[in-house]
Short mmCIF file of C-alpha atoms in Angstrom, two decimals:
data_model
loop_
_atom_site.label_atom_id
_atom_site.label_comp_id
_atom_site.label_asym_id
_atom_site.label_seq_id
_atom_site.Cartn_x
_atom_site.Cartn_y
_atom_site.Cartn_z
CA MET A 25 -49.58 263.79 93.03
CA VAL A 26 -48.51 261.83 89.95
CA THR A 27 -46.50 258.70 90.76
CA LEU A 28 -43.65 257.01 88.93
CA LYS A 29 -45.93 254.03 88.24
CA GLU A 30 -48.35 256.30 86.38
CA VAL A 31 -45.51 257.67 84.25
CA ALA A 32 -44.32 254.13 83.52
CA ALA A 33 -47.82 253.01 82.58
CA LYS A 34 -48.34 255.93 80.22
CA ALA A 35 -44.96 255.26 78.56
CA GLY A 36 -45.60 251.52 78.39
CA VAL A 37 -42.51 250.53 80.40
CA SER A 38 -41.73 249.11 83.82
CA PRO A 39 -41.28 251.47 86.79
CA SER A 40 -37.58 250.56 86.97
CA THR A 41 -37.09 251.49 83.33
CA ALA A 42 -38.99 254.73 83.87
CA SER A 43 -36.79 255.53 86.87
CA GLY A 44 -33.64 254.83 84.87
CA ALA A 45 -34.83 257.02 82.01
CA LEU A 46 -35.62 259.93 84.33
CA ARG A 47 -32.18 259.61 85.94
CA GLY A 48 -30.41 259.46 82.58
CA LEU A 49 -28.94 256.00 83.06
CA ASP A 50 -27.21 254.39 80.09
CA PHE A 51 -29.13 251.10 80.08
CA VAL A 52 -32.30 252.81 78.80
CA ARG A 53 -32.55 252.99 75.00
CA PRO A 54 -32.74 256.56 73.64
CA ASP A 55 -36.19 256.08 72.08
CA THR A 56 -37.51 254.59 75.32
CA ALA A 57 -36.02 257.42 77.36
CA GLU A 58 -37.64 259.96 75.06
CA ARG A 59 -41.02 258.27 75.50
CA VAL A 60 -40.69 258.27 79.30
CA LEU A 61 -39.63 261.92 79.41
CA LYS A 62 -42.57 262.88 77.21
CA ALA A 63 -44.97 261.00 79.50
CA ALA A 64 -43.49 262.65 82.59
CA GLN A 65 -43.84 266.08 81.01
CA GLU A 66 -47.45 265.48 79.99
CA LEU A 67 -48.34 264.29 83.49
CA ASN A 68 -46.34 267.11 85.20
CA TYR A 69 -44.43 264.47 87.13
CA THR A 70 -41.94 265.59 89.80
CA ALA A 71 -39.76 263.06 91.59
CA ASN A 72 -40.43 262.79 95.33
CA VAL A 73 -36.92 262.57 96.72
CA SER A 74 -38.01 262.27 100.35
CA ALA A 75 -40.28 259.32 99.59
CA ARG A 76 -37.52 257.62 97.64
CA ALA A 77 -35.14 258.09 100.57
CA LEU A 78 -37.61 256.61 103.05
CA ARG A 79 -38.11 253.52 100.89
CA SER A 80 -34.53 252.79 99.90
CA GLY A 81 -32.23 254.82 102.10
CA ARG A 82 -30.92 256.39 98.88
CA THR A 83 -31.71 259.84 97.53
CA GLY A 84 -29.64 260.06 94.37
CA ILE A 85 -28.25 263.38 95.61
CA LEU A 86 -24.60 264.35 96.09
CA SER A 87 -23.40 267.74 97.29
CA LEU A 88 -20.39 269.88 96.40
CA ALA A 89 -19.12 272.60 98.73
CA ILE A 90 -16.94 275.09 96.90
CA PRO A 91 -15.56 278.47 98.04
CA THR A 92 -17.19 280.44 95.22
CA VAL A 93 -18.34 280.05 91.63
CA SER A 94 -17.08 283.51 90.65
CA ILE A 95 -13.46 282.33 90.20
CA PRO A 96 -12.82 280.47 86.92
CA PHE A 97 -11.07 277.46 88.47
CA TYR A 98 -14.02 276.78 90.76
CA SER A 99 -16.72 277.47 88.17
CA ARG A 100 -15.13 275.11 85.64
CA LEU A 101 -14.76 272.42 88.29
CA VAL A 102 -18.43 272.84 89.21
CA SER A 103 -19.46 272.49 85.57
CA ALA A 104 -17.40 269.32 85.12
CA MET A 105 -18.75 267.87 88.36
CA GLU A 106 -22.37 268.54 87.41
CA THR A 107 -21.92 266.77 84.09
CA CYS A 108 -20.15 263.76 85.59
CA VAL A 109 -22.51 263.36 88.55
CA GLU A 110 -25.58 263.52 86.32
CA HIS A 111 -24.02 261.03 83.90
CA ASN A 112 -23.81 258.60 86.80
CA GLY A 113 -27.48 259.02 87.64
CA TYR A 114 -27.20 261.45 90.54
CA GLN A 115 -28.13 265.07 91.13
CA LEU A 116 -25.57 267.58 92.42
CA VAL A 117 -26.36 270.28 94.97
CA ILE A 118 -23.88 273.18 95.02
CA GLN A 119 -23.04 275.10 98.20
CA GLN A 120 -20.71 278.12 98.37
CA THR A 121 -18.65 278.54 101.54
CA ASN A 122 -17.16 281.94 100.60
CA PHE A 123 -13.75 281.10 102.13
CA ASP A 124 -15.42 281.27 105.55
CA GLU A 125 -14.50 278.84 108.32
CA GLN A 126 -17.90 278.89 109.99
CA MET A 127 -19.67 278.17 106.72
CA GLU A 128 -17.32 275.24 106.09
CA ARG A 129 -18.02 273.94 109.59
CA ARG A 130 -21.77 274.25 109.05
CA VAL A 131 -21.68 272.38 105.73
CA LEU A 132 -19.59 269.56 107.19
CA ALA A 133 -21.58 269.27 110.42
CA GLN A 134 -24.87 269.04 108.53
CA ALA A 135 -23.63 266.57 105.91
CA GLU A 136 -25.08 263.52 107.66
CA ASP A 137 -28.44 265.20 108.31
CA THR A 138 -29.13 266.29 104.74
CA LEU A 139 -30.56 264.24 101.87
CA SER A 140 -27.10 264.10 100.29
CA GLU A 141 -25.55 260.65 100.12
CA GLY A 142 -22.02 262.04 99.86
CA LEU A 143 -20.10 265.31 100.08
CA PHE A 144 -17.39 266.72 97.83
CA ILE A 145 -15.63 269.70 99.39
CA LEU A 146 -12.77 272.03 98.58
CA PRO A 147 -11.81 273.24 102.07
CA THR A 148 -10.00 276.53 102.52
CA ARG A 149 -10.04 277.02 106.28
CA LEU A 150 -10.22 273.59 107.89
CA GLY A 151 -7.70 270.77 108.14
CA ASN A 152 -8.28 267.04 107.96
CA ARG A 153 -8.74 266.51 111.69
CA ASP A 154 -11.52 269.08 111.83
CA ILE A 155 -13.15 267.66 108.70
CA ALA A 156 -13.06 264.11 110.08
CA ALA A 157 -14.56 265.21 113.39
CA LEU A 158 -17.37 267.13 111.69
CA THR A 159 -18.33 264.62 108.99
CA GLN A 160 -18.31 261.64 111.39
CA GLY A 161 -17.85 259.03 108.69
CA HIS A 162 -20.21 260.54 106.11
CA PRO A 163 -18.85 259.72 102.61
CA THR A 164 -16.52 262.61 101.78
CA VAL A 165 -14.09 263.39 98.96
CA LEU A 166 -11.75 266.40 99.05
CA PHE A 167 -10.36 268.64 96.35
CA GLU A 168 -7.06 270.50 96.77
CA ASP A 169 -5.71 268.92 99.94
CA TYR A 170 -1.91 268.94 100.09
CA SER A 171 -1.46 268.06 103.77
CA THR A 172 1.03 265.37 104.72
CA ASP A 173 -1.59 262.94 106.01
CA ILE A 174 -4.02 261.28 103.59
CA THR A 175 -7.22 261.01 105.61
CA PHE A 176 -9.73 261.33 102.78
CA ASP A 177 -9.94 260.42 99.13
CA THR A 178 -8.55 263.51 97.42
CA VAL A 179 -8.20 264.93 93.93
CA ASN A 180 -5.62 267.69 93.46
CA ALA A 181 -4.79 270.01 90.61
CA PRO A 182 -1.22 269.61 89.29
CA SER A 183 -0.10 272.73 91.13
CA GLY A 184 3.60 272.01 91.44
CA ASN A 185 4.11 270.17 88.16
CA GLY A 186 2.11 272.73 86.23
CA ILE A 187 4.06 275.75 87.45
CA ALA A 188 7.35 273.91 86.90
CA LYS A 189 6.29 273.18 83.31
CA ALA A 190 5.43 276.83 82.70
CA ILE A 191 8.77 278.07 84.03
CA ARG A 192 10.71 275.52 82.00
CA HIS A 193 8.77 276.62 78.93
CA LEU A 194 9.74 280.25 79.53
CA ALA A 195 13.38 279.29 80.05
CA GLY A 196 13.23 277.29 76.83
CA ARG A 197 12.12 280.46 75.09
CA GLY A 198 15.32 282.14 76.26
CA ARG A 199 13.77 284.05 79.16
CA THR A 200 16.20 284.44 82.04
CA HIS A 201 14.64 287.15 84.25
CA ILE A 202 11.37 285.59 85.37
CA CYS A 203 8.86 287.13 87.75
CA VAL A 204 6.56 284.62 89.45
CA ALA A 205 3.35 286.60 89.96
CA GLY A 206 0.96 285.93 92.82
CA ALA A 207 3.43 283.59 94.46
CA ALA A 208 2.44 284.42 98.01
CA PRO A 209 -0.53 285.61 100.02
CA VAL A 210 -0.44 289.41 100.16
CA GLY A 211 1.46 290.52 103.25
CA ASP A 212 2.41 286.96 104.17
CA ILE A 213 5.58 285.93 102.38
CA GLY A 214 6.97 288.65 100.17
CA THR A 215 10.04 288.22 97.97
CA VAL A 216 12.24 285.20 98.60
CA THR A 217 15.71 285.81 99.99
CA LYS A 218 18.86 283.75 100.39
CA THR A 219 18.52 283.78 104.17
CA GLY A 220 15.98 280.96 103.95
CA ARG A 221 13.24 283.17 105.34
CA ALA A 222 10.51 284.82 103.36
CA GLY A 223 10.06 288.54 103.71
CA GLY A 224 6.59 288.52 105.23
CA HIS A 225 4.67 291.78 105.52
CA ASN A 226 7.15 293.51 103.21
CA ALA A 227 5.33 294.80 100.17
CA GLY A 228 8.16 297.31 99.91
CA HIS A 229 10.69 294.58 99.24
CA ALA A 230 8.47 293.13 96.54
CA ALA A 231 8.05 296.55 94.98
CA THR A 232 11.79 297.04 94.72
CA GLY A 233 12.10 293.75 92.86
CA ARG A 234 14.61 292.16 95.21
CA THR A 235 15.56 288.85 93.61
CA ALA A 236 15.19 285.29 94.82
CA ARG A 237 18.66 284.05 95.76
CA GLY A 238 19.12 280.33 96.11
CA ALA A 239 15.97 279.72 98.09
CA SER A 240 14.86 276.12 98.41
CA ALA A 241 11.58 274.40 99.16
CA GLY A 242 12.68 274.40 102.79
CA THR A 243 12.16 278.15 102.83
CA TYR A 244 8.45 277.54 103.26
CA VAL A 245 8.49 274.77 105.85
CA ALA A 246 7.52 277.04 108.74
CA ASN A 247 4.78 278.77 106.81
CA ARG A 248 3.35 275.50 105.50
CA ALA A 249 3.34 273.97 108.97
CA VAL A 250 1.08 276.80 110.09
CA LYS A 251 -1.19 276.25 107.10
CA ASN A 252 -1.20 272.45 107.27
CA GLU A 253 -4.28 272.31 109.48
CA GLN A 254 -5.90 275.36 107.89
CA ASN A 255 -5.74 274.48 104.19
CA SER A 256 -6.20 278.06 102.97
CA SER A 257 -3.00 278.31 100.95
CA ARG A 258 -1.87 274.74 100.36
CA ALA A 259 -2.14 274.86 96.57
CA ARG A 260 -0.34 278.19 96.53
CA TYR A 261 2.52 276.82 98.59
CA GLU A 262 2.81 273.81 96.29
CA ARG A 263 3.27 276.21 93.38
CA ILE A 264 5.72 278.38 95.31
CA ASP A 265 7.85 275.38 96.24
CA ALA A 266 7.89 274.16 92.65
CA ALA A 267 8.79 277.60 91.31
CA VAL A 268 11.70 278.02 93.72
CA ARG A 269 12.96 274.51 92.99
CA VAL A 270 12.88 274.79 89.20
CA LEU A 271 14.38 278.30 89.15
CA ASP A 272 17.23 276.94 91.23
CA GLU A 273 17.65 273.91 88.94
CA LEU A 274 17.77 276.18 85.89
CA GLY A 275 20.30 278.51 87.50
CA LEU A 276 17.89 281.45 87.34
CA HIS A 277 17.48 282.12 91.05
CA ASP A 278 19.80 285.15 90.97
CA THR A 279 17.93 286.85 88.13
CA SER A 280 14.34 285.98 89.01
CA THR A 281 11.91 287.00 91.72
CA MET A 282 8.53 286.38 93.28
CA ILE A 283 6.11 289.24 93.77
CA ASP A 284 2.83 289.20 95.65
CA CYS A 285 -0.42 290.31 94.09
CA ASN A 286 -4.15 289.83 94.28
CA TRP A 287 -5.18 286.67 92.40
CA GLY A 288 -7.63 288.57 90.18
CA ALA A 289 -7.13 290.46 86.92
CA ASP A 290 -6.90 293.71 88.88
CA GLY A 291 -3.93 292.25 90.76
CA GLY A 292 -2.28 291.41 87.44
CA ILE A 293 -2.78 294.92 86.11
CA GLU A 294 -1.31 296.47 89.27
CA LEU A 295 1.65 294.09 89.19
CA ALA A 296 2.32 294.91 85.52
CA HIS A 297 2.47 298.60 86.40
CA ARG A 298 4.99 297.80 89.13
CA LEU A 299 7.09 295.81 86.66
CA ALA A 300 6.97 298.72 84.22
CA ALA A 301 8.23 301.04 86.96
CA LEU A 302 11.04 298.61 87.74
CA ALA A 303 11.97 298.47 84.05
CA LYS A 304 12.28 302.25 83.94
CA ALA A 305 14.54 302.04 86.99
CA GLY A 306 16.78 299.54 85.19
CA LYS A 307 15.43 296.32 86.68
CA ARG A 308 13.76 294.54 83.78
CA TYR A 309 12.02 291.17 83.76
CA ASP A 310 11.51 289.42 80.44
CA ALA A 311 8.85 286.94 81.57
CA VAL A 312 5.97 286.68 84.03
CA CYS A 313 4.81 283.26 85.22
CA CYS A 314 1.36 283.80 86.74
CA MET A 315 -0.30 281.63 89.36
CA ASN A 316 -3.60 281.73 87.47
CA ASP A 317 -5.09 282.95 84.20
CA ASP A 318 -6.87 285.91 85.77
CA ILE A 319 -3.55 287.35 86.91
CA ALA A 320 -2.02 286.66 83.49
CA LEU A 321 -4.81 288.39 81.58
CA GLY A 322 -4.46 291.39 83.89
CA VAL A 323 -0.68 291.41 83.37
CA ILE A 324 -1.13 291.45 79.59
CA ARG A 325 -3.49 294.42 79.86
CA GLY A 326 -1.28 296.25 82.37
CA LEU A 327 1.86 295.80 80.27
CA ALA A 328 0.02 297.16 77.23
CA ASP A 329 -1.05 300.18 79.28
CA ALA A 330 2.62 300.75 80.14
CA GLY A 331 3.79 300.45 76.54
CA LEU A 332 5.46 297.06 76.96
CA ARG A 333 4.83 294.42 74.28
CA VAL A 334 3.85 290.81 74.88
CA PRO A 335 5.74 288.65 74.03
CA GLN A 336 8.45 290.84 72.44
CA ASP A 337 9.35 292.62 75.69
CA VAL A 338 7.77 290.33 78.26
CA ALA A 339 6.47 286.77 77.82
CA VAL A 340 3.48 285.76 79.96
CA THR A 341 2.09 282.39 81.09
CA GLY A 342 -1.07 281.56 83.01
CA PHE A 343 -2.47 278.59 84.90
CA ASP A 344 -6.00 277.10 84.68
CA GLY A 345 -6.90 277.12 80.99
CA VAL A 346 -9.91 279.45 81.10
CA PRO A 347 -11.60 280.12 77.72
CA GLN A 348 -10.81 283.85 77.84
CA GLY A 349 -7.15 283.05 77.30
CA GLY A 350 -7.99 281.83 73.82
CA TRP A 351 -9.25 285.20 72.60
CA SER A 352 -7.12 287.68 74.56
CA VAL A 353 -4.68 289.83 72.58
CA PRO A 354 -2.22 288.22 72.44
CA THR A 355 -3.67 284.80 73.17
CA LEU A 356 -2.44 283.35 76.45
CA THR A 357 -0.01 280.48 76.89
CA THR A 358 -1.29 278.57 79.89
CA ILE A 359 -1.34 275.35 81.87
CA ALA A 360 -4.72 273.84 80.97
CA LEU A 361 -6.15 271.63 83.69
CA ASP A 362 -8.11 268.45 83.05
CA TYR A 363 -11.32 269.44 84.85
CA GLU A 364 -13.27 266.54 83.37
CA GLY A 365 -10.60 264.13 84.62
CA MET A 366 -10.71 265.69 88.08
CA ALA A 367 -14.48 265.30 88.19
CA ALA A 368 -14.46 261.73 86.90
CA THR A 369 -11.85 260.69 89.47
CA ALA A 370 -13.70 262.35 92.34
CA VAL A 371 -17.03 260.80 91.39
CA ALA A 372 -15.44 257.35 91.03
CA MET A 373 -13.93 257.77 94.49
CA MET A 374 -17.35 258.62 95.88
CA LEU A 375 -19.21 255.79 94.18
CA ARG A 376 -16.78 253.18 95.47
CA LYS A 377 -17.86 254.18 99.00
CA PHE A 378 -21.37 252.91 98.29
CA GLY A 379 -22.64 249.37 97.95
CA ASP A 380 -22.12 246.19 99.95
CA ASN A 381 -18.31 246.29 99.89
CA PRO A 382 -17.27 249.94 100.10
CA VAL A 383 -13.61 250.81 99.59
CA THR A 384 -12.37 252.66 102.64
CA LEU A 385 -8.60 253.04 102.10
CA PRO A 386 -8.12 256.69 101.05
CA GLN A 387 -6.05 257.67 98.07
CA ARG A 388 -4.78 260.93 96.60
CA VAL A 389 -4.73 261.54 92.86
CA THR A 390 -3.18 264.46 90.98
CA ALA A 391 -5.01 265.50 87.84
CA GLY A 392 -3.41 265.81 84.44
CA PHE A 393 -2.62 268.98 82.51
CA ARG A 394 -1.20 270.19 79.24
CA LEU A 395 0.75 273.24 78.18
CA LEU A 396 -1.20 275.32 75.67
CA GLU A 397 1.42 277.26 73.74
CA ARG A 398 -0.02 280.46 72.35
CA GLU A 399 1.05 283.95 71.30
CA SER A 400 2.02 285.32 74.72
CA THR A 401 5.25 283.27 74.73
CA ALA A 402 5.94 283.11 71.00
CA VAL A 403 9.53 283.51 69.85
CA ALA A 404 10.04 286.93 68.27
CA ALA A 405 10.47 286.77 64.50
#
């Protein structure tokens, strides 16, 4: 087997320089790096990670456990993480947990036994106490943890602030009858009512378009307490709370509603058909604030199927900033997340855990965002 020393000798550099070049570290000059890479290719060199780990206790590997890569938010986060991790001289191993509790438990329990020096995870079924018990001190950074206790370094999307910005944008465009789409897990919450309780398991209420009347963030306290140690809907509840709060602040709680739907494009299409049926029955909404871009793109298609125009009849906003929103017809106004910033923050949190003086006090950081104003909320000429 070809060794690193042989690659270094062929390239005319020291082994440390050869190692830095192969790991993409910035201290190696571009022409030197090119020479090392050419030598490695000619010698068919493959790094022996196990040997490196035995010698130094370091592997140069980090792992990321994500529910799935088929959903745009997750796939874009994975892409940003890969780029950032590699820029810092590490390799990233991706694991999909498929929203499954047992898979999350397996990934966490095996974290210390793998070659990975640290674990990034976006948990959907486990709370912080379970995660702490399973990782047993292994360097861990979380994504999307909105629990009240800060046990781990965490990077969150701007769930509440982003949705609030989208609703304020719609109100600024003169929209007063706003439907918040995908605001609750199907069959879990339902449409918000003035009683302070959410209409769980009541798809019928959502279908009739019953409006949200003066609900506050407190409406969801009971539901969020149940989820606090489960994590499956924390981001969703952050967005729900923000939507209820800002609708109340704007005085739109009596004319607006929240309707459940699947968080995919098919859910958006189905919801648009329901809104079209409500419009024919005399209950018309002039804006749809969607919990993600997939829903929004489906809503645009579904409204077109029903003969409703976007934005003339109904304005639509999304959340995520997926590329498809830039070439839909009409183009989609959305909350664009700073995926690169999320990745950079998470990697910095991980790296500060290494070395002779690791930082152990956990912190929680919320990523930035920007409103991309496009055709789906344009003011009619």
